[in-house]
XYZ file of C-alpha atoms in Angstrom:
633
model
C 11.902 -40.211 14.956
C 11.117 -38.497 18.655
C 9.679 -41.538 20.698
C 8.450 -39.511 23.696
C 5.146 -39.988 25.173
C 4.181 -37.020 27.309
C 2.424 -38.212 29.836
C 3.935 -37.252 32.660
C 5.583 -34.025 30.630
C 1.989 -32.445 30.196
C 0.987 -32.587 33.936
C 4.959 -30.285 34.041
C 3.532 -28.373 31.500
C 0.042 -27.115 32.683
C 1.636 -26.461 36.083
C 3.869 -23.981 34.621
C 2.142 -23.130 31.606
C 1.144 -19.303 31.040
C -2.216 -18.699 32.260
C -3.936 -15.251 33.825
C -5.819 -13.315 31.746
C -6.088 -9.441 31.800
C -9.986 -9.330 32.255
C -12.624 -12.040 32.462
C -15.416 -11.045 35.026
C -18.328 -10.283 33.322
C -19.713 -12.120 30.060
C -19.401 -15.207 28.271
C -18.868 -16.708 24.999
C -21.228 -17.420 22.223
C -21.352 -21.313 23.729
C -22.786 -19.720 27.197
C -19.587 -20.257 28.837
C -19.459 -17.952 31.423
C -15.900 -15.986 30.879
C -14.282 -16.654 34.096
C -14.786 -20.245 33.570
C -13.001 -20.061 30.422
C -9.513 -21.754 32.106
C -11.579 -24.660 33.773
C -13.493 -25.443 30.436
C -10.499 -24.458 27.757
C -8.185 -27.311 30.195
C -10.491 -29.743 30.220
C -10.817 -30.021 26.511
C -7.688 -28.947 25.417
C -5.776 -31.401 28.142
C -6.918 -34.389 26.149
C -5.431 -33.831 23.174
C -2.001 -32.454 24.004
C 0.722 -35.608 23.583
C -2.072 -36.742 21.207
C -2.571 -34.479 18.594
C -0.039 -31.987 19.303
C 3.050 -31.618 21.350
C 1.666 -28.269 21.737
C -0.736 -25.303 21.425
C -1.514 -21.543 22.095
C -4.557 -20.560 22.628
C -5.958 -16.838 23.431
C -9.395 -15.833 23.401
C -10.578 -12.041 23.130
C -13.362 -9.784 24.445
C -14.643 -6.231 24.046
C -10.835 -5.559 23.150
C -9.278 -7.049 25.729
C -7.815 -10.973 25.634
C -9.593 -12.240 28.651
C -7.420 -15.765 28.260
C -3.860 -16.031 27.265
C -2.101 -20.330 27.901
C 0.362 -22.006 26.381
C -0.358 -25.648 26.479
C 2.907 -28.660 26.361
C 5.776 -28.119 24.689
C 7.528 -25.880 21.588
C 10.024 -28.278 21.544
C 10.072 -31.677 23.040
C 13.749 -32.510 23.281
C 14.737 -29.374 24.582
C 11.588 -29.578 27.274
C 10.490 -25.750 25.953
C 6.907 -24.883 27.288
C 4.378 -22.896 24.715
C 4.438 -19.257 25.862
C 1.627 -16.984 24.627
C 3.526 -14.379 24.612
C 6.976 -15.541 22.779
C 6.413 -18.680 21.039
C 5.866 -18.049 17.737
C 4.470 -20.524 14.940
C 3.481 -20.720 11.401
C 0.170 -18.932 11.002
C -0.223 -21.027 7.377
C -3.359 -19.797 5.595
C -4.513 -17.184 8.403
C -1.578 -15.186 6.277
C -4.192 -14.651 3.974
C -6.414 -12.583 6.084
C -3.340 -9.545 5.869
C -3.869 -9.648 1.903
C -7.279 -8.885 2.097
C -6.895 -6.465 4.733
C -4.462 -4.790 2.703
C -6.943 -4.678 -0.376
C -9.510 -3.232 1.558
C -7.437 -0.777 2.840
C -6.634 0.256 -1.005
C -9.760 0.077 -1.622
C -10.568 2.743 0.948
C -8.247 4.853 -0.661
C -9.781 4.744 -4.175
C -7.021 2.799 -5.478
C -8.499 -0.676 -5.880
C -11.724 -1.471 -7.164
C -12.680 -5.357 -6.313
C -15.017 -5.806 -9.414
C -12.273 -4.455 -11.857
C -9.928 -7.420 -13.897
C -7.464 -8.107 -12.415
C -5.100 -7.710 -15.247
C -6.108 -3.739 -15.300
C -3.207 -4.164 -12.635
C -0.725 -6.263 -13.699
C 1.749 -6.056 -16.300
C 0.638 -6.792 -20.061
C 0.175 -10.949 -20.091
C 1.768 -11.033 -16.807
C -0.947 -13.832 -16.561
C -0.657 -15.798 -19.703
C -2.674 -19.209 -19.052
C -6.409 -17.674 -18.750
C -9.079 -19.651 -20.706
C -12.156 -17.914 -19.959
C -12.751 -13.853 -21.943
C -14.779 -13.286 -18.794
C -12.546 -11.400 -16.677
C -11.036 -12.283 -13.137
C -11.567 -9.619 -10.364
C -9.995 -9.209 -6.709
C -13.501 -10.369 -5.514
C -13.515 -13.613 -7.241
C -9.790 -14.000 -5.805
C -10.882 -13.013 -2.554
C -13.785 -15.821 -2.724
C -11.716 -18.251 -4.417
C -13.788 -18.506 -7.450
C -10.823 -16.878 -9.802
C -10.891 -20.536 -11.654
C -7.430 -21.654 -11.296
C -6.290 -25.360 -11.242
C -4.108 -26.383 -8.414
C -0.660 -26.678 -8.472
C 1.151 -28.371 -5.901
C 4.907 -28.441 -6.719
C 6.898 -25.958 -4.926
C 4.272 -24.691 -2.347
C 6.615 -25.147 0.705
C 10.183 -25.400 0.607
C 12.247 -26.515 3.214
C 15.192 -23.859 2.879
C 15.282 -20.161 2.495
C 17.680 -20.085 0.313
C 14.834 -21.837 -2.404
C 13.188 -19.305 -1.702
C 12.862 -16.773 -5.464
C 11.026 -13.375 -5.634
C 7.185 -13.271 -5.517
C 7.012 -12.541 -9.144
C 9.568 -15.224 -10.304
C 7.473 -17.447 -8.954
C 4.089 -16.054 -10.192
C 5.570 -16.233 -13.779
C 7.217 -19.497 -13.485
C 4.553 -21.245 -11.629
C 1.715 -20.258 -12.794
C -1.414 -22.605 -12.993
C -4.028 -23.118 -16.169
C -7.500 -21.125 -15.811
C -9.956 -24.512 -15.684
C -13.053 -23.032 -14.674
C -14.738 -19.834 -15.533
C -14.772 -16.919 -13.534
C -17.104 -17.177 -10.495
C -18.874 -20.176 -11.405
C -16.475 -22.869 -8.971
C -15.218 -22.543 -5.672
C -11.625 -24.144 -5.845
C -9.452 -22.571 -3.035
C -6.227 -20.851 -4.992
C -3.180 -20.099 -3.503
C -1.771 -18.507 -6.308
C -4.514 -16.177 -6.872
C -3.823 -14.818 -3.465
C -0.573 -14.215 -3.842
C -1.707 -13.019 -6.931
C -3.427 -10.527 -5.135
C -0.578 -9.482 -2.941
C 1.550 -8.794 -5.878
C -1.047 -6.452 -7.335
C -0.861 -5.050 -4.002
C 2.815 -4.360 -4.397
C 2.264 -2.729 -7.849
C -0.442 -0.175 -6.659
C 1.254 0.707 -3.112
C 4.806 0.582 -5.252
C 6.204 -1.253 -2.712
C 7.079 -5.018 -1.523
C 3.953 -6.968 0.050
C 6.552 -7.022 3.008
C 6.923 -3.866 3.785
C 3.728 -2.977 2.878
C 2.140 -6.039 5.204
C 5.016 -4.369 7.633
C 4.106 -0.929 7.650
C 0.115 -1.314 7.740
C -0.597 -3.958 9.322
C 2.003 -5.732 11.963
C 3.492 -1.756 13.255
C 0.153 -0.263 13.611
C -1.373 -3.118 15.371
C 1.984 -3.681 17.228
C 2.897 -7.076 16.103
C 6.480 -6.915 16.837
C 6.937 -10.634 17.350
C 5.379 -10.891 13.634
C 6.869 -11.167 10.197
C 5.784 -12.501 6.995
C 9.375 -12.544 5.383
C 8.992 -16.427 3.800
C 13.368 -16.480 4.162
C 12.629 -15.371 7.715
C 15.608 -13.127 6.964
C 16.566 -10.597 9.798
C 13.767 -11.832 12.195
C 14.952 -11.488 15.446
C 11.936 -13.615 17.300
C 13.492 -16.584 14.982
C 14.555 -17.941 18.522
C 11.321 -18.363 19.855
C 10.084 -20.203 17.276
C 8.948 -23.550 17.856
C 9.763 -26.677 16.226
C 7.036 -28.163 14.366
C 6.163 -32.010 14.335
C 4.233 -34.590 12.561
C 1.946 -37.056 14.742
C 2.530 -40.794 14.198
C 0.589 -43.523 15.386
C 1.177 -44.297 19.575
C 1.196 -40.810 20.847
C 5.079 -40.326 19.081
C 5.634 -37.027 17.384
C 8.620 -37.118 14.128
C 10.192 -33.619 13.887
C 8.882 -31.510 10.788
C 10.966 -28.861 9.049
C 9.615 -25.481 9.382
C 8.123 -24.074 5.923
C 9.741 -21.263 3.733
C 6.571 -20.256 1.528
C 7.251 -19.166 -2.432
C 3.864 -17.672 -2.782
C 4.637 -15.793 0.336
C 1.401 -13.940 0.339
C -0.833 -17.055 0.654
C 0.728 -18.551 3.567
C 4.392 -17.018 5.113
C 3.672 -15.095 8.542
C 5.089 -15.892 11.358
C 3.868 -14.747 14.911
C 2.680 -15.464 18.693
C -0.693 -16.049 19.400
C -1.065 -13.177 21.175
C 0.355 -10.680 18.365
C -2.272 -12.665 16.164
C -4.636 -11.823 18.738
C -4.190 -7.514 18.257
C -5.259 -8.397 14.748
C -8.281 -10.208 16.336
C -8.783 -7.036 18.178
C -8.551 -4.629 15.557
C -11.047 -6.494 13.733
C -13.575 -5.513 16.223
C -12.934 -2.179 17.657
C -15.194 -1.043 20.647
C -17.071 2.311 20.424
C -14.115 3.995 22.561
C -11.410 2.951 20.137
C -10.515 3.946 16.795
C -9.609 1.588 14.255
C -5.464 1.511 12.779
C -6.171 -0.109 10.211
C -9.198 1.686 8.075
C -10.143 5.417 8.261
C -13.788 4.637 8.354
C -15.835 2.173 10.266
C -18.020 1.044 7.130
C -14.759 -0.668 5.073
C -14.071 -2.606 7.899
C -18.034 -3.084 8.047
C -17.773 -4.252 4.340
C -14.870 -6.418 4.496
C -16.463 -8.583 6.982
C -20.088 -8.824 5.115
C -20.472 -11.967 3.106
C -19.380 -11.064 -0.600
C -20.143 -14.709 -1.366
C -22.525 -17.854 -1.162
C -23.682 -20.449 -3.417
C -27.140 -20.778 -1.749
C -29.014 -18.199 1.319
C -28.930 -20.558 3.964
C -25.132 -21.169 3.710
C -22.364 -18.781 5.418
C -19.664 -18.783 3.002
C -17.088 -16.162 2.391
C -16.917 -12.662 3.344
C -14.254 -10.706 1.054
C -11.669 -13.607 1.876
C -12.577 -14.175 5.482
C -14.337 -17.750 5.793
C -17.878 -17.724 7.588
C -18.228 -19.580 11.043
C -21.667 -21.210 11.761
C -22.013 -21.134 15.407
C -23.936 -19.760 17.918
C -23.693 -16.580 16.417
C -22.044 -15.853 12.899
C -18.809 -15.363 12.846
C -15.302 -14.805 10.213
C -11.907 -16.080 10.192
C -9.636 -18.598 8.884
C -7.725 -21.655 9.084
C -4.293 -22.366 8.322
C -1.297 -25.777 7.647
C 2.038 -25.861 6.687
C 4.199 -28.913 6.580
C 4.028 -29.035 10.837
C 1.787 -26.735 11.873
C -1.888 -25.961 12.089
C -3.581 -22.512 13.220
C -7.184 -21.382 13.252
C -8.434 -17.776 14.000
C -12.326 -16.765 13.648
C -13.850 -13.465 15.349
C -17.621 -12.632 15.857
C -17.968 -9.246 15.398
C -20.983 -8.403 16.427
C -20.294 -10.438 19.073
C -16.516 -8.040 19.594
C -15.328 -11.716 20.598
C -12.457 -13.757 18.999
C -10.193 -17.031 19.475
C -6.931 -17.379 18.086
C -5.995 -21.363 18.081
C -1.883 -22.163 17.405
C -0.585 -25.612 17.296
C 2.865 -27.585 16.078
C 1.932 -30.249 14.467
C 0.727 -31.237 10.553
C -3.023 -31.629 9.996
C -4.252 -31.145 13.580
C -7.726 -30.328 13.742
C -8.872 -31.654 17.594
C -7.563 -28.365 19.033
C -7.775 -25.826 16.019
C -11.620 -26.764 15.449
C -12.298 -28.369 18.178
C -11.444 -24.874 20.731
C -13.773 -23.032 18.437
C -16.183 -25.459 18.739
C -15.984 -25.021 22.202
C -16.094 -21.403 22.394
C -18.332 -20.759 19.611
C -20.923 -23.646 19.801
C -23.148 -24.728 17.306
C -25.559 -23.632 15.366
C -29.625 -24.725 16.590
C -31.175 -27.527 14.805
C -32.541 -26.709 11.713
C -33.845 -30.654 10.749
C -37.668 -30.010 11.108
C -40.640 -31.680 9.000
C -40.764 -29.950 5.262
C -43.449 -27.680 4.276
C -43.036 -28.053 0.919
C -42.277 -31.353 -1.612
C -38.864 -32.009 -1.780
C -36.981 -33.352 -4.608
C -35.915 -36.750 -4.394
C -32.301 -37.623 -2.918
C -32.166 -39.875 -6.248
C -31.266 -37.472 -8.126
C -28.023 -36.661 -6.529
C -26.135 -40.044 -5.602
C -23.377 -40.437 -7.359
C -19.557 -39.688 -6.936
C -17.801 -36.593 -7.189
C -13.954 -34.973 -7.028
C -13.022 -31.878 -5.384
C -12.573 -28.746 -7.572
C -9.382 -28.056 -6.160
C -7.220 -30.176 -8.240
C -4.640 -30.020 -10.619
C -5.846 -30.749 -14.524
C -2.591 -30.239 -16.257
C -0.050 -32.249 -14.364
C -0.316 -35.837 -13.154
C -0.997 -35.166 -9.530
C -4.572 -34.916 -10.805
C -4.705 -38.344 -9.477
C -4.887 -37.465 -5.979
C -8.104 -35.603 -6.372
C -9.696 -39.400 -6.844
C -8.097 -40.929 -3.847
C -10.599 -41.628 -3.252
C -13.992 -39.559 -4.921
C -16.521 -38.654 -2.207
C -19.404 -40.670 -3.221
C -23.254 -39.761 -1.984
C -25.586 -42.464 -1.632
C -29.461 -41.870 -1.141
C -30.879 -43.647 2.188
C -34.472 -42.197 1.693
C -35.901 -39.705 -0.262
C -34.721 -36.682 2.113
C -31.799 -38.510 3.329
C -28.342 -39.740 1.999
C -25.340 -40.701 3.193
C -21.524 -38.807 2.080
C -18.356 -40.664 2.228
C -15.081 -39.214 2.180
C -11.508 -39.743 3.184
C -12.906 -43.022 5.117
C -15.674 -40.907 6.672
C -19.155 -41.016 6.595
C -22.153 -38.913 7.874
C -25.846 -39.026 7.385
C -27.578 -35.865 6.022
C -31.490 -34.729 5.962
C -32.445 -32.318 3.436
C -33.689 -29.065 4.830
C -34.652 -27.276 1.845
C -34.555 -28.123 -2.091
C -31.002 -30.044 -2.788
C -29.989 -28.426 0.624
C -28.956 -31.025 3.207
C -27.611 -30.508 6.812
C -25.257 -33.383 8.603
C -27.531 -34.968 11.051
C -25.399 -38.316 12.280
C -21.282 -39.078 12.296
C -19.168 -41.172 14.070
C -16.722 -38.804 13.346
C -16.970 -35.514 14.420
C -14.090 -34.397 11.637
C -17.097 -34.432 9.300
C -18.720 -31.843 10.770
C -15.450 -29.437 10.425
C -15.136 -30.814 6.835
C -18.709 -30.628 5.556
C -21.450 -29.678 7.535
C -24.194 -28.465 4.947
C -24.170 -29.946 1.578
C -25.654 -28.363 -1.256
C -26.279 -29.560 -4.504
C -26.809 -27.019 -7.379
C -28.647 -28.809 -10.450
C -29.774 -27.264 -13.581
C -31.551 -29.143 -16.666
C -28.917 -31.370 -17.153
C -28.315 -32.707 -13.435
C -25.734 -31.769 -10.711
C -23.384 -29.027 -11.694
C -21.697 -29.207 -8.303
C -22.148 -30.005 -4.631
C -20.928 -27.273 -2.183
C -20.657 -26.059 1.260
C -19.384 -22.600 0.494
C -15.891 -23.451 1.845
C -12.664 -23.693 0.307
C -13.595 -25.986 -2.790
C -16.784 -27.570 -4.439
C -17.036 -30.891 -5.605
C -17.722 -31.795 -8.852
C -19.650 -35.025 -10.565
C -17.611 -37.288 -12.573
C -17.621 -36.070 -16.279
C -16.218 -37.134 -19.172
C -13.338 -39.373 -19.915
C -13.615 -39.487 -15.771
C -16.750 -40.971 -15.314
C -17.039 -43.761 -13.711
C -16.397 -46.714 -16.703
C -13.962 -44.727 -17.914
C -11.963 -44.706 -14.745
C -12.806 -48.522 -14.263
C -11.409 -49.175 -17.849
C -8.067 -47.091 -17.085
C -7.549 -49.165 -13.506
C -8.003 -52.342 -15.397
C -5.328 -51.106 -18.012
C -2.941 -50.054 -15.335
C -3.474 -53.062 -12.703
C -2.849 -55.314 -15.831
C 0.298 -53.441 -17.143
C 1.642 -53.516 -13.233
C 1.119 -57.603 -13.090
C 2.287 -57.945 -16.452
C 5.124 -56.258 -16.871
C 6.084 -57.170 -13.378
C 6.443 -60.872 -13.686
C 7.168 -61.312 -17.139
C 10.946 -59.857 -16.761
C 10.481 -63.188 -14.152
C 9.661 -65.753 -16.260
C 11.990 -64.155 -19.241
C 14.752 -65.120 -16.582
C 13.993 -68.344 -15.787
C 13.520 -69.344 -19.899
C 16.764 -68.042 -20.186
C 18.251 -69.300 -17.338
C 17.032 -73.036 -18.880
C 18.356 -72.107 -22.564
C 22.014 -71.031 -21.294
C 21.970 -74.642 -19.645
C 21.092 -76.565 -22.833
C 23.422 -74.131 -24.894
C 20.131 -72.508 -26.710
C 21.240 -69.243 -28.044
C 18.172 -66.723 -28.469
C 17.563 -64.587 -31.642
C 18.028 -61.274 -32.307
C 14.327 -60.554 -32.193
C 13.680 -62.626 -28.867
C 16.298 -60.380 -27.547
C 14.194 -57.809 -28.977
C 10.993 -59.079 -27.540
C 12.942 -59.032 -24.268
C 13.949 -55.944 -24.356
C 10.353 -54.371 -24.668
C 9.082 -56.406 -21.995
C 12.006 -54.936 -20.086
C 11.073 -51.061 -20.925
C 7.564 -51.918 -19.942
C 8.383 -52.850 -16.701
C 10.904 -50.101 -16.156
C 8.051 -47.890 -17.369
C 5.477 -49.458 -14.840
C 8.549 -49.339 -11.740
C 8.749 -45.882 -12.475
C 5.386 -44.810 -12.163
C 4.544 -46.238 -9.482
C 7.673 -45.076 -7.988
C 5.989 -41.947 -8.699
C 3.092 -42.216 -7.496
C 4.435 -43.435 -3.569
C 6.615 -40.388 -3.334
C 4.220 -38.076 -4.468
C 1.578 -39.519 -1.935
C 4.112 -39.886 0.936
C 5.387 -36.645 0.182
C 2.103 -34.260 -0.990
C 2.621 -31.685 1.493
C 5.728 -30.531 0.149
C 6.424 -31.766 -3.867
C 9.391 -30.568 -5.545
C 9.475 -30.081 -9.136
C 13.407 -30.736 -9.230
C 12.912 -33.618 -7.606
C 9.915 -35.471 -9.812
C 10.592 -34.277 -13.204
C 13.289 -37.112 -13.532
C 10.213 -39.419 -13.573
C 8.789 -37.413 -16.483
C 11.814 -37.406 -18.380
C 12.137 -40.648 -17.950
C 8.393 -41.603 -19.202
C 9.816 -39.773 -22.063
C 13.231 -41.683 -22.929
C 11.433 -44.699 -22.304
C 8.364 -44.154 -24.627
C 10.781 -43.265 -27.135
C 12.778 -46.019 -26.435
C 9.880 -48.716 -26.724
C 8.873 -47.047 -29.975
C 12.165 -48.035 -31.621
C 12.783 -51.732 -30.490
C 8.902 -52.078 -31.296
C 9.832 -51.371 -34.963
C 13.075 -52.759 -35.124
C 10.916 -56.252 -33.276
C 8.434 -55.931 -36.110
C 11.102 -56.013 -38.755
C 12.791 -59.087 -37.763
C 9.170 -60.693 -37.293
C 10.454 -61.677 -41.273
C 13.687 -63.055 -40.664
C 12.669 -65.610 -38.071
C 9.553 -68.470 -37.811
C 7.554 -67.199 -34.651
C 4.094 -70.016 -33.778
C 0.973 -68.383 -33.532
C 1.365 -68.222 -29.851
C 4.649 -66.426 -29.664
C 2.786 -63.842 -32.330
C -0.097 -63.485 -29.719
C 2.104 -62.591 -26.817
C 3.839 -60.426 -28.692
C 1.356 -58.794 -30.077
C -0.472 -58.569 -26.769
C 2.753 -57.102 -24.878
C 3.219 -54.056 -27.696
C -0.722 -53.281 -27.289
C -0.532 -53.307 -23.738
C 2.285 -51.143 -23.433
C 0.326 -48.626 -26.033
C -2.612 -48.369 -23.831
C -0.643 -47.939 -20.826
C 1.532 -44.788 -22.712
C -2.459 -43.631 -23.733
C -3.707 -43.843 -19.628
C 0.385 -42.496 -18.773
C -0.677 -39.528 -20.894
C -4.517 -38.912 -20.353
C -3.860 -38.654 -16.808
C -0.633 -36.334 -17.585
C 2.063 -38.357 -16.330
C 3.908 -36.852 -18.883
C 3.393 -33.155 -18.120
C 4.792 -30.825 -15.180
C 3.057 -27.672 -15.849
C-alpha cells in the first residue's frame, strides 16, 4: 500500500502544473463565472480535493471551439513524482467510451444504413442473441437509452491483463445476459447492449469497432494520443499513461491495476483530456466550422435531442448521451474503471464543454463536483402547488435498483442495502441509500425534487425522484439516469426476505458451533474409551457438510463484495461447484443417517436434533438456490 500524504507534494504540483489557456477574455460559463477567472475558481475547488480524493486530475474546459483552460492537477504517479499533463497524460475514459458508439451509429444512420427503431437482430447473425424473453423487439434506441431489458452481469467486466482479453464477439456469445424486462419499459444501464451495439456497428461498416472508432472518429478529430484497443496493443502513448489508485481512509492512495475491457465498446478508450476535449469540440461546431464527423448539421442536431424520459420535467437521455440539469441543459457522460473516474458533459447551445479526468476508483468530488462548478444548478423549482397532490403515502416503501443481475447469485448485492422512502408529510419524504439520506418536496404528481442533504453525493446520485404508479401501485421510481428502482415484489418482498435472513443467520450460528461442541463430546468420549456409532459418525458428518456449506458461502459472499469491481468467473465458480459436491454429498449421508436410524436406539432428543439439523440444511440448499448461489450464468 502507497502511504504518502501529499501535502507538501500538491503545493510542487500546482506550481508546475500545466496551466495557460489559448483564449479566455470574453464570456463565462453557465455558473456566471466570468472565463478569465476560470484558473482562480477551478484551483480553489479543485485544490481541496487533490491528496484527498485523487492523487490526480485533468481538467479542460471549452468555448466557442476553443479550450479556454487546459491544468493538470498532482500527480500521474506518486512514486515516481509524475505531474498530470493535459496534454500527455492519458487515463481511462471508462463509460465516456460509450459516447464514440453512438456517434458511430448516428453517423450510419446518416448514411441510410442504420435505422434506430429497427430490431436489433435485423443486424446480427441468426440467434446471435439467444436469451431474449420478451417477442417485442429490441432496437438501437432502446440500447442507446438503456431500456434494451438486460440483467446485469458482472463477471468478467474488467480484466486485469491483456492477454484475457477474447474477441468482441466471443465475449458477446459467451457472456451474454438474460432479457428480464421488456423492451422500453425499465431503465437498467447495460453494458452489454452497448457493446452490443458496437458489434452491429462492425457488421454494417464490415469492419472492426477499432478501426472503425479509428478511422471516424479519433483521425478526423485528431486524437492521436487516443485509442480504444482494450489489449492496448501497439499504443505508443502507453508511456504516458498514468497509474491509477484506489483511496483509503487517511489521505493514503493503494495502487490499482489499469483495466483491459472485454466488452471493449462499453468502456476501453484511452486518451488525454485534451484529445477528449476535440471530441467536446466537435460536438459543438461554431457557424465558421464544419463538422468531421456528420455531413449535415441536423444528425448531429438529432443525436443530441432527448430520445428519452420517463416524465416532462426530467432531462434524461438523448440517443445515449446523459442529460445535465444545470444552468442551462446540457449532454455528456460519466465514466469508472477499477482506478479511474472521468466525466465529460457539453452544452450545446451553450458551444461550452468540460472534460473532468481523474486516477482514482469511485471519485466523484472532482468529476461532479467541477461540473457543478462550471455548470451550476438548476433554479428552484419547490413553490406552493396549484393543484391537489397525491399523498406521499402511497409511495414509502423499499425498492432495488433495476440494474441487477437475476440469474446469478450476485443478485444479492442489489439489496445491500434497498433504498427505502419514507413519507415525512404528505408532499414530503425522505430517500435513503448507500448510508445517505435527503429530504424531497413533491413538485408535481409523484414528482419530487431533493430539497435538504447532508451529503451533497445525493444530489449527483438522485436529484429528482419520480414515481410512476398505475392501478396497482408503484411500478418504479426513476430519475431518468442510468437505472430505475424497483418495489420489492414477490418472493423479495419484504417477509420474504426477513424469512430467508432468519434461515441463513440460523444456518451460519448453527452450523458454525455445532462442529464445536461435536469436538468437545468427542474429545470427552475418547477419554472414557466411548466409541461412537456408525450413525453418530453419520450425524457428524452432516453437521460437518453444513458447515463447510455455510464457510463457503460466506466465503463467497466477502470476495465478491471486496472484489465487485472486477469478478472473475474462473475464479468464483469453484464456490459453485462446490455448493454442488456438497449438496450432493449431504443428500447421501442424509439417507445413509436415516437408514441406520433402525439399527441403533436414538432418545427423543437426539431424534429432534437430528431431525432439526437435516431440515435446516434443506432450507438453507432452498434460500442457496432461490437466490442462485448455484448458478453462474
Amino acid at each position: 500500500m502507497i502511504k504518502r500524504i501529499l501535502v507538501v507534494l500538491i503545493l510542487v504540483s500546482t506550481c508546475l502544473s500545466f496551466s495557460p489557456v489559448y483564449s479566455a477574455e470574453n464570456g463565462s460559463t453557465p455558473s456566471g463565472i466570468p472565463l478569465n477567472k476560470l484558473k482562480e475558481e477551478i484551483d480553489g475547488f479543485v485544490l481541496n480535493h487533490i491528496g484527498q480524493s485523487t492523487p490526480g486530475a485533468s481538467i479542460v474546459v471549452v468555448k466557442d471551439g476553443e479550450i479556454v483552460f487546459s491544468k493538470g492537477y498532482g500527480y500521474a504517479n506518486i512514486e515516481k513524482e509524475i505531474l498530470v499533463n493535459p496534454q500527455k497524460t492519458v487515463f481511462e475514459y471508462g463509460s465516456i467510451s460509450k459516447l464514440f458508439v453512438w456517434t458511430a451509429a448516428m453517423q450510419l444512420v446518416e448514411q441510410g444504413k442504420l435505422d434506430l427503431n429497427e430490431d436489433i437482430t435485423t443486424y446480427l447473425p441468426k440467434d446471435f442473441v439467444s436469451k431474449l424473453t420478451y417477442e417485442k423487439p429490441i432496437t438501437m434506441n432502446q440500447i442507446m437509452s438503456h431500456t434494451a431489458g438486460f440483467e446485469d452481469y458482472y463477471f468478467d467486466l474488467i480484466m486485469s491483463t491483456p492477454e484475457s482479453v477474447d474477441s468482441l464477439e466471443e465475449v458477446l456469445i459467451s457472456r451474454q445476459p438474460k432479457q428480464i424486462y421488456e423492451p422500453g419499459s425499465t431503465m437498467a444501464y447495460s453494458n452489454y447492449a452497448t457493446a452490443l451495439a458496437g458489434y452491429v456497428i462492425e457488421r454494417i461498416a464490415e469492419q472492426t469497432f477499432l478501426d472503425y472508432e479509428m478511422e471516424h472518429i479519433f483521425l478526423p478529430l485528431s486524437m492521436h494520443s487516443t485509442s480504444g484497443d482494450p489489449t492496448l496493443a501497439n499504443y505508443t502513448e502507453l508511456e504516458h499513461k498514468a497509474k491509477g489508485y484506489i483511496p483509503k481512509e487517511n489521505k493514503e492512495f493503494t495502487e490499482g491495476s489499469w483495466s483491459y475491457v472485454p466488452l471493449y465498446p462499453a468502456g476501453s478508450v484511452n486518451g488525454t483530456a485534451e484529445d477528449l476535449a476535440r471530441f467536446a469540440v466537435a460536438l459543438m461546431p461554431t457557424n465558421s466550422t464544419s463538422n468531421p464527423l456528420f455531413s449535415t448539421e441536423g444528425t448531429l442536431d438529432k443525436m443530441l435531442t432527448q430520445s428519452y424520459s420517463p416524465h416532462s420535467n426530467l432531462l434524461s437521455n438523448a440517443h445515449g448521451f446523459w442529460e445535465y440539469d444545470g444552468k442551462v441543459r446540457g449532454v455528456g457522460h460519466g465514466g469508472n474503471t477499477a482506478a479511474f473516474s472521468s466525466n465529460m458533459v457539453i452544452a450545446p447551445d451553450e458551444h461550452f464543454g468540460v472534460v473532468v479526468l481523474t486516477n482514482a476508483s469511485a471519485e466523484m468530488n472532482v468529476t461532479s463536483g467541477v461540473i457543478d462548478l462550471l455548470f451550476g444548478k438548476p433554479d428552484d423549482m419547490t413553490q406552493t402547488p396549484t393543484i391537489e397532490m397525491p399523498s406521499s403515502d402511497e409511495i414509502a416503501g423499499l425498492y432495488v435498483a433495476a440494474r441487477q443481475s437475476r440469474s446469478t447469485y450476485t443478485e444479492f448485492l442489489g439489496f445491500l442495502p434497498p433504498l427505502k422512502v419514507e413519507a415525512v408529510s404528505k408532499d414530503k419524504i425522505n430517500i435513503s441509500l448507500y448510508g445517505m439520506e435527503g429530504t424531497y418536496t413533491q413538485i408535481d404528481p409523484y414528482l419530487y425534487t431533493l430539497t435538504s442533504s447532508e451529503n451533497p453525493i445525493v444530489g449527483y446520485i438522485l436529484s429528482k425522484a419520480y414515481f410512476e404508479v398505475d392501478e396497482f401501485g408503484v411500478k418504479r421510481l426513476t430519475n431518468g439516469q442510468v437505472a430505475d428502482y424497483l418495489p420489492l415484489e414477490g418472493d423479495r418482498k419484504l417477509p420474504w426476505l426477513i424469512i430467508s435472513l432468519g434461515i441463513v443467520l440460523i444456518s451460519v450460528l448453527y452450523f458454525i458451533f455445532s462442529p464445536i461442541i461435536w469436538l468437545i463430546k468427542s474429545l470427552k468420549n475418547h477419554k472414557q474409551n466411548m466409541q461412537p456409532s456408525k450413525e453418530t459418525k453419520l450425524f457428524w458428518l452432516i453437521n460437518l457438510t453444513g458447515s463447510l456449506l455455510v464457510i463457503n458461502n460466506i466465503v463467497l459472499v466477502i470476495r465478491t463484495i471486496v472484489s465487485s469491481s472486477m469478478l472473475y468467473l474462473d475464479a468464483l465458480q469453484l464456490h459453485i461447484y462446490l455448493n454442488w459436491f456438497l449438496l450432493f454429498v449431504a443428500v447421501i449421508l442424509v439417507i445413509l443417517d436415516l437408514v441406520n436410524w433402525k439399527l441403533v436406539n436414538l432418545k427423543i432428543s437426539q431424534k429432534f436434533i437430528r431431525v432439526f439439523t437435516m431440515c435446516l440444511i434443506v432450507l438453507l440448499v432452498a434460500v442457496l438456490m432461490n437466490w442462485n448461489f448455484f448458478n453462474l450464468l
